[in-house]
mmCIF file of N, CA, C and O in Angstrom:
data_model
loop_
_atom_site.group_PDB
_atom_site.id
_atom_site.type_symbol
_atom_site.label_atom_id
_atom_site.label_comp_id
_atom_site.label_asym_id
_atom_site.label_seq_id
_atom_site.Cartn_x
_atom_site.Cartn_y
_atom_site.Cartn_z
ATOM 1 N N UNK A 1248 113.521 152.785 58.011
ATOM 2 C CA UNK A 1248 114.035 154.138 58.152
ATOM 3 C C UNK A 1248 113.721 154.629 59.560
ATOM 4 O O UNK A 1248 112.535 154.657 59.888
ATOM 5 N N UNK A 1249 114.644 155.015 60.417
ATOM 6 C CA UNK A 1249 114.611 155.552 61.706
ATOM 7 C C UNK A 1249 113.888 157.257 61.376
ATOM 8 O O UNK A 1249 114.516 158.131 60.778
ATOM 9 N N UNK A 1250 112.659 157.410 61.847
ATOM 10 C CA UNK A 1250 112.039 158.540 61.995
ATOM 11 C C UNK A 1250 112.743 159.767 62.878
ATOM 12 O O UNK A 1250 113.006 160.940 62.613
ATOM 13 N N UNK A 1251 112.845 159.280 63.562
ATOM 14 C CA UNK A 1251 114.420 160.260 64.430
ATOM 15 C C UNK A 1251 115.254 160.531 64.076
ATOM 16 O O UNK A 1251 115.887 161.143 64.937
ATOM 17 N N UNK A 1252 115.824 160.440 63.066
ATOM 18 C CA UNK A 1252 117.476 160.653 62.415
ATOM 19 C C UNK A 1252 117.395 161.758 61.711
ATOM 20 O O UNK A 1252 116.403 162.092 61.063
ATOM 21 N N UNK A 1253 118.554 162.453 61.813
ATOM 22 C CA UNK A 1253 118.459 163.833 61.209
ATOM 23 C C UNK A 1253 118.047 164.265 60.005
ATOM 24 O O UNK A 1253 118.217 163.415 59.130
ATOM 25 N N UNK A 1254 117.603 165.197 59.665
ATOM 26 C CA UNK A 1254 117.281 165.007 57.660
ATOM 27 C C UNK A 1254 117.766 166.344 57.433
ATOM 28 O O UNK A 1254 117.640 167.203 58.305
ATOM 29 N N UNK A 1255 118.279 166.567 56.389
ATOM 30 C CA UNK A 1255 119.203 166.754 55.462
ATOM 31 C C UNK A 1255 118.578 167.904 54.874
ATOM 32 O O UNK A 1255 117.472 167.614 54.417
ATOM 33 N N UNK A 1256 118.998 169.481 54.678
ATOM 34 C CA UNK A 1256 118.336 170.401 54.128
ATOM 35 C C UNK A 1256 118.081 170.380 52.341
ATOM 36 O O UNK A 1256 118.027 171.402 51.656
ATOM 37 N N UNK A 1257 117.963 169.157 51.887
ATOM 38 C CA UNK A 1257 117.455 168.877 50.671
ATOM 39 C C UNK A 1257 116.605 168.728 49.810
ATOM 40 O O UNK A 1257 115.994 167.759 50.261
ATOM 41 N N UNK A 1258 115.945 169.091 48.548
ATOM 42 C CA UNK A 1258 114.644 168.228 48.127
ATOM 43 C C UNK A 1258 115.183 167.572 47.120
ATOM 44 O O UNK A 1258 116.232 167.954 46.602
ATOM 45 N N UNK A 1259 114.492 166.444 46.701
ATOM 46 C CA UNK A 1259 114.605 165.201 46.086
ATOM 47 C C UNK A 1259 115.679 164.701 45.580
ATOM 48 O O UNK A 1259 116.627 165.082 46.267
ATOM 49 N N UNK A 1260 116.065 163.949 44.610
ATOM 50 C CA UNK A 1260 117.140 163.375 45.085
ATOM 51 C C UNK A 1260 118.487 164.200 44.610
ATOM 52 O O UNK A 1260 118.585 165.198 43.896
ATOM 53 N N UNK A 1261 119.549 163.356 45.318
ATOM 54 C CA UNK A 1261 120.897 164.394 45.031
ATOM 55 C C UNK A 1261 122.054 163.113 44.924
ATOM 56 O O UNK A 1261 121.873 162.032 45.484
ATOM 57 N N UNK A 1262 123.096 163.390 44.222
ATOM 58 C CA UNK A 1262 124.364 162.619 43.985
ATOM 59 C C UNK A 1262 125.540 163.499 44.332
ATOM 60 O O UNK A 1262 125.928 164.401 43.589
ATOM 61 N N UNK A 1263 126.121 163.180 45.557
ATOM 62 C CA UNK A 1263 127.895 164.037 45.453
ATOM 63 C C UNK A 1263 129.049 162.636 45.126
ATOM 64 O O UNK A 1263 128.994 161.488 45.569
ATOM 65 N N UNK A 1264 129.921 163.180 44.313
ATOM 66 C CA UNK A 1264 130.826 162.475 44.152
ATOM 67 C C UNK A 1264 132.194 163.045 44.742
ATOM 68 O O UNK A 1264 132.467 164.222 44.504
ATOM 69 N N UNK A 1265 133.010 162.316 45.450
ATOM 70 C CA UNK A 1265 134.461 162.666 46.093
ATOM 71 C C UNK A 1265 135.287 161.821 45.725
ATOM 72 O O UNK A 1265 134.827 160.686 45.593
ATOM 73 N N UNK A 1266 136.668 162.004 45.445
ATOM 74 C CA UNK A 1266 137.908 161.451 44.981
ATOM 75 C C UNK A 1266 138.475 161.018 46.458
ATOM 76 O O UNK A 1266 138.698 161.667 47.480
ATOM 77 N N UNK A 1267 138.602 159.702 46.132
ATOM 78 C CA UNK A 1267 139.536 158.923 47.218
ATOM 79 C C UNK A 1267 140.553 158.389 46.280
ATOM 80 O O UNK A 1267 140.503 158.446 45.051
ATOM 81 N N UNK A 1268 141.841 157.660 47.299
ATOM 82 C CA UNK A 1268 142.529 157.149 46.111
ATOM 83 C C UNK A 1268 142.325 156.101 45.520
ATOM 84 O O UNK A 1268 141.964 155.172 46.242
ATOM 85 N N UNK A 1269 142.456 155.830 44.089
ATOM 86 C CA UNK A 1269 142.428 155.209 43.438
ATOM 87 C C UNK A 1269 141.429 154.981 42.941
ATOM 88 O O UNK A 1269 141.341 153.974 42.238
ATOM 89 N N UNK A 1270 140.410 155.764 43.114
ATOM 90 C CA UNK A 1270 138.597 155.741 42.889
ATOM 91 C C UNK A 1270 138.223 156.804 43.594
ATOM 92 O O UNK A 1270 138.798 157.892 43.617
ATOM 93 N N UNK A 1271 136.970 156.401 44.345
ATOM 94 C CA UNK A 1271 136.244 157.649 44.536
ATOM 95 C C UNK A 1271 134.990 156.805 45.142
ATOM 96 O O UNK A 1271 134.747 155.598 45.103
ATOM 97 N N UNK A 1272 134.236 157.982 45.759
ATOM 98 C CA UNK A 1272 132.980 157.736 46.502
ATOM 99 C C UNK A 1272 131.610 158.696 46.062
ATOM 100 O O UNK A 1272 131.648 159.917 45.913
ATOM 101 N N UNK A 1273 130.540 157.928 45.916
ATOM 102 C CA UNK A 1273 129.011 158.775 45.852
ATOM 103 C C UNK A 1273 128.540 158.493 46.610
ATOM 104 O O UNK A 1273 128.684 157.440 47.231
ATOM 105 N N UNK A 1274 127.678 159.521 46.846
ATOM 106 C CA UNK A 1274 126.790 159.438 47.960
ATOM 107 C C UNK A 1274 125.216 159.892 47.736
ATOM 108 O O UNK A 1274 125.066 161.106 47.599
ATOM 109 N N UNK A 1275 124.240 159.227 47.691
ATOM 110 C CA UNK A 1275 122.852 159.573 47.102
ATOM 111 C C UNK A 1275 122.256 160.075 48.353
ATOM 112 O O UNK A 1275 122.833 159.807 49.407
ATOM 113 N N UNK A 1276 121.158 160.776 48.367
ATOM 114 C CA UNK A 1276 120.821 161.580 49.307
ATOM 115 C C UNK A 1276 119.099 161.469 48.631
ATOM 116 O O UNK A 1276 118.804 161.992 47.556
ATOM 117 N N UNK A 1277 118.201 160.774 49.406
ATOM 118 C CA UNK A 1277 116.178 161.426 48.514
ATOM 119 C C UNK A 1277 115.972 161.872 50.042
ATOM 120 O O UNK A 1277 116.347 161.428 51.127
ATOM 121 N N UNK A 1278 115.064 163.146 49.540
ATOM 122 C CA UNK A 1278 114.357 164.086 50.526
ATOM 123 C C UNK A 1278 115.573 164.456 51.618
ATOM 124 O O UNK A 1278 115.121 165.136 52.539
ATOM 125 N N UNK A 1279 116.584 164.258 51.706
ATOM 126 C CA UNK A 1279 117.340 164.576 53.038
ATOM 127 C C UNK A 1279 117.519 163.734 53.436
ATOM 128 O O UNK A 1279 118.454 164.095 54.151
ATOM 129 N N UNK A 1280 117.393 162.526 53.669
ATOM 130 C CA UNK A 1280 118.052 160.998 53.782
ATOM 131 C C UNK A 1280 118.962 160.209 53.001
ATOM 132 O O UNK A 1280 118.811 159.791 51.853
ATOM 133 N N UNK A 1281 120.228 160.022 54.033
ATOM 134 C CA UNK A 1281 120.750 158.923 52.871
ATOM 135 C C UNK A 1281 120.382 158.148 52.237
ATOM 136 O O UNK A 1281 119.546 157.593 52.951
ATOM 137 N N UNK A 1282 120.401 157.556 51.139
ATOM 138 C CA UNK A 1282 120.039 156.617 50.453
ATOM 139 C C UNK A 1282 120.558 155.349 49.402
ATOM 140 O O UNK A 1282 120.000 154.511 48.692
ATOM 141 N N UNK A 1283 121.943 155.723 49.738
ATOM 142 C CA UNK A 1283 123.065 154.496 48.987
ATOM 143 C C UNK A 1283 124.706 155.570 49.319
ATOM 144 O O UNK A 1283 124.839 156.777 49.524
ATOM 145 N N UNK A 1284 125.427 154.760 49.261
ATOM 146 C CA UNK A 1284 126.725 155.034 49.352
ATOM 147 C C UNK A 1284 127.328 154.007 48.393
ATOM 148 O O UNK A 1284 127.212 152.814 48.674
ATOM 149 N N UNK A 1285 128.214 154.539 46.840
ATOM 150 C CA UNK A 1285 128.579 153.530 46.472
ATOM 151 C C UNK A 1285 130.350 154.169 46.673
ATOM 152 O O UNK A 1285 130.726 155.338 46.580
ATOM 153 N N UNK A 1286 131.257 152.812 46.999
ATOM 154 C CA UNK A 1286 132.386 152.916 47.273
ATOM 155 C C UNK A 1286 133.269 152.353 46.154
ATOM 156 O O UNK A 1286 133.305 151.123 46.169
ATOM 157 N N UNK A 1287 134.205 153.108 44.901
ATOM 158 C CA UNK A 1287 134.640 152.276 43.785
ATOM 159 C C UNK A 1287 136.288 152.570 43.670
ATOM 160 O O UNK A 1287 137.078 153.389 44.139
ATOM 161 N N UNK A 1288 136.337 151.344 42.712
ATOM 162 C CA UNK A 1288 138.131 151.726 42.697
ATOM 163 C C UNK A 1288 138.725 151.273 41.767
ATOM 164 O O UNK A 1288 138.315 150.168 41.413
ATOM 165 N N UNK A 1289 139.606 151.715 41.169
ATOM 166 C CA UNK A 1289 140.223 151.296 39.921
ATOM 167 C C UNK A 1289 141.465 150.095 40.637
ATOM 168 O O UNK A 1289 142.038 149.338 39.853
ATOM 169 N N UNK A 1290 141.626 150.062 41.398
ATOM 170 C CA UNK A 1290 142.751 149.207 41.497
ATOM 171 C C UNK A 1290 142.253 147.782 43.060
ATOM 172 O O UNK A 1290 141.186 147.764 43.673
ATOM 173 N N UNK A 1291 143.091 147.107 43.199
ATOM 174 C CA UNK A 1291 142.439 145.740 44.097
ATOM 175 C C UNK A 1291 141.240 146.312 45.337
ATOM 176 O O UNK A 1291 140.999 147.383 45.895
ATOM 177 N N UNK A 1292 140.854 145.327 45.358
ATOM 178 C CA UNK A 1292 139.379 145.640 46.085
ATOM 179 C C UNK A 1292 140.003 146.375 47.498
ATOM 180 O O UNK A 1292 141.106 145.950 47.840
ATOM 181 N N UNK A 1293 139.522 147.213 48.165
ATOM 182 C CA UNK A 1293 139.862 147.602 49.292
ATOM 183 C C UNK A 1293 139.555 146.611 50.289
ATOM 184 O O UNK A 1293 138.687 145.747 50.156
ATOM 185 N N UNK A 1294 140.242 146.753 51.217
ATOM 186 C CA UNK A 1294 140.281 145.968 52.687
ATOM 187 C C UNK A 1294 139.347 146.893 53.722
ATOM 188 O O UNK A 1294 138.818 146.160 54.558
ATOM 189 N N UNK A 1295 138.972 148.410 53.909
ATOM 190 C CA UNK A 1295 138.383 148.842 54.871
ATOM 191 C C UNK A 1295 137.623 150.351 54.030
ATOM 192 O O UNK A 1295 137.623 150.621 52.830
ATOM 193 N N UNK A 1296 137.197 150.904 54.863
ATOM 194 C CA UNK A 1296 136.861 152.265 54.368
ATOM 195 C C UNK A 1296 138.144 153.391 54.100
ATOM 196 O O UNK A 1296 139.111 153.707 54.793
ATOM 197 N N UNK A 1297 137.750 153.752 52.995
ATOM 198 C CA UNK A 1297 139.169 155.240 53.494
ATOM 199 C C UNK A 1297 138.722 156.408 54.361
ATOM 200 O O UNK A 1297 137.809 157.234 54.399
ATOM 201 N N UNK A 1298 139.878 156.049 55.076
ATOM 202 C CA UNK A 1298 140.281 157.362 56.021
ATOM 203 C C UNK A 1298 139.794 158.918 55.800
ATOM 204 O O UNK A 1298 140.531 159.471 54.984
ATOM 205 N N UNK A 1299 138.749 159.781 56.305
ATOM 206 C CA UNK A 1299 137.884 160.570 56.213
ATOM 207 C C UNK A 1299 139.275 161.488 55.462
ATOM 208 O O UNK A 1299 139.198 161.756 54.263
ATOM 209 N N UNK A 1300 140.440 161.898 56.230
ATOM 210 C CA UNK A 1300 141.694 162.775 55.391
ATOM 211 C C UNK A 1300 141.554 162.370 53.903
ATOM 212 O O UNK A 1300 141.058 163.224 53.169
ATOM 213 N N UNK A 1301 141.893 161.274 53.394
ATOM 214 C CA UNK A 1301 141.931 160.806 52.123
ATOM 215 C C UNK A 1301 140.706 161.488 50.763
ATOM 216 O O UNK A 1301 140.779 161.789 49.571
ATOM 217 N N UNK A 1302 139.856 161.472 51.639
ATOM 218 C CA UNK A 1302 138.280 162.317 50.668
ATOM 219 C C UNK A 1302 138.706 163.303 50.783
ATOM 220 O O UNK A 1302 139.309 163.822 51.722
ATOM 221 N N UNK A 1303 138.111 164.049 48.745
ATOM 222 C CA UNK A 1303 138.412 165.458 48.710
ATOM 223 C C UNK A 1303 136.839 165.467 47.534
ATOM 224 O O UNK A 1303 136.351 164.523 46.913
ATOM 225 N N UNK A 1304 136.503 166.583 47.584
ATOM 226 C CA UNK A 1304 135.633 166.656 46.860
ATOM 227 C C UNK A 1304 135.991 166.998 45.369
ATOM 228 O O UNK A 1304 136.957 167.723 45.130
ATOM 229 N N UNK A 1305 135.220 166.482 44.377
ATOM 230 C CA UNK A 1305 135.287 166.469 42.911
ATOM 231 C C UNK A 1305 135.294 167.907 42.211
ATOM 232 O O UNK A 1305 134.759 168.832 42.822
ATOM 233 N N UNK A 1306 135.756 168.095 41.211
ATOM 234 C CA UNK A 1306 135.413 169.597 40.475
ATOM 235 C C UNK A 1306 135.869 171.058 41.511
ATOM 236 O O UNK A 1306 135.672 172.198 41.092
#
């Protein structure tokens, strides 16, 4: 863990979920640090990341 890297106005841990197409993205967050990014999809495996436009947030 890089001690220098920004931290995150959070306490302990946190989950956001966002709708991409065809799936969707979480993002775990402990103390204000990232801590996993999972990337999923209902349909063939993706070839790259989606395009920051494509994310919308859940609910």
């Amino acid at each position: 863990m890089d001690a220098a890297a920004p931290v995150a106005d959070v306490d302990g841990r946190v989950a956001v979920e966002v709708d991409v197409a065809d799936g969707g993205l979480i993002v775990f967050v402990d103390d204000g640090r990232l801590s996993g990014l999972e990337y999923w999809t209902v349909g063939d495996t993706p070839a790259e990341f989606p395009p920051p436009e494509t994310i919308r947030p859940t609910g």
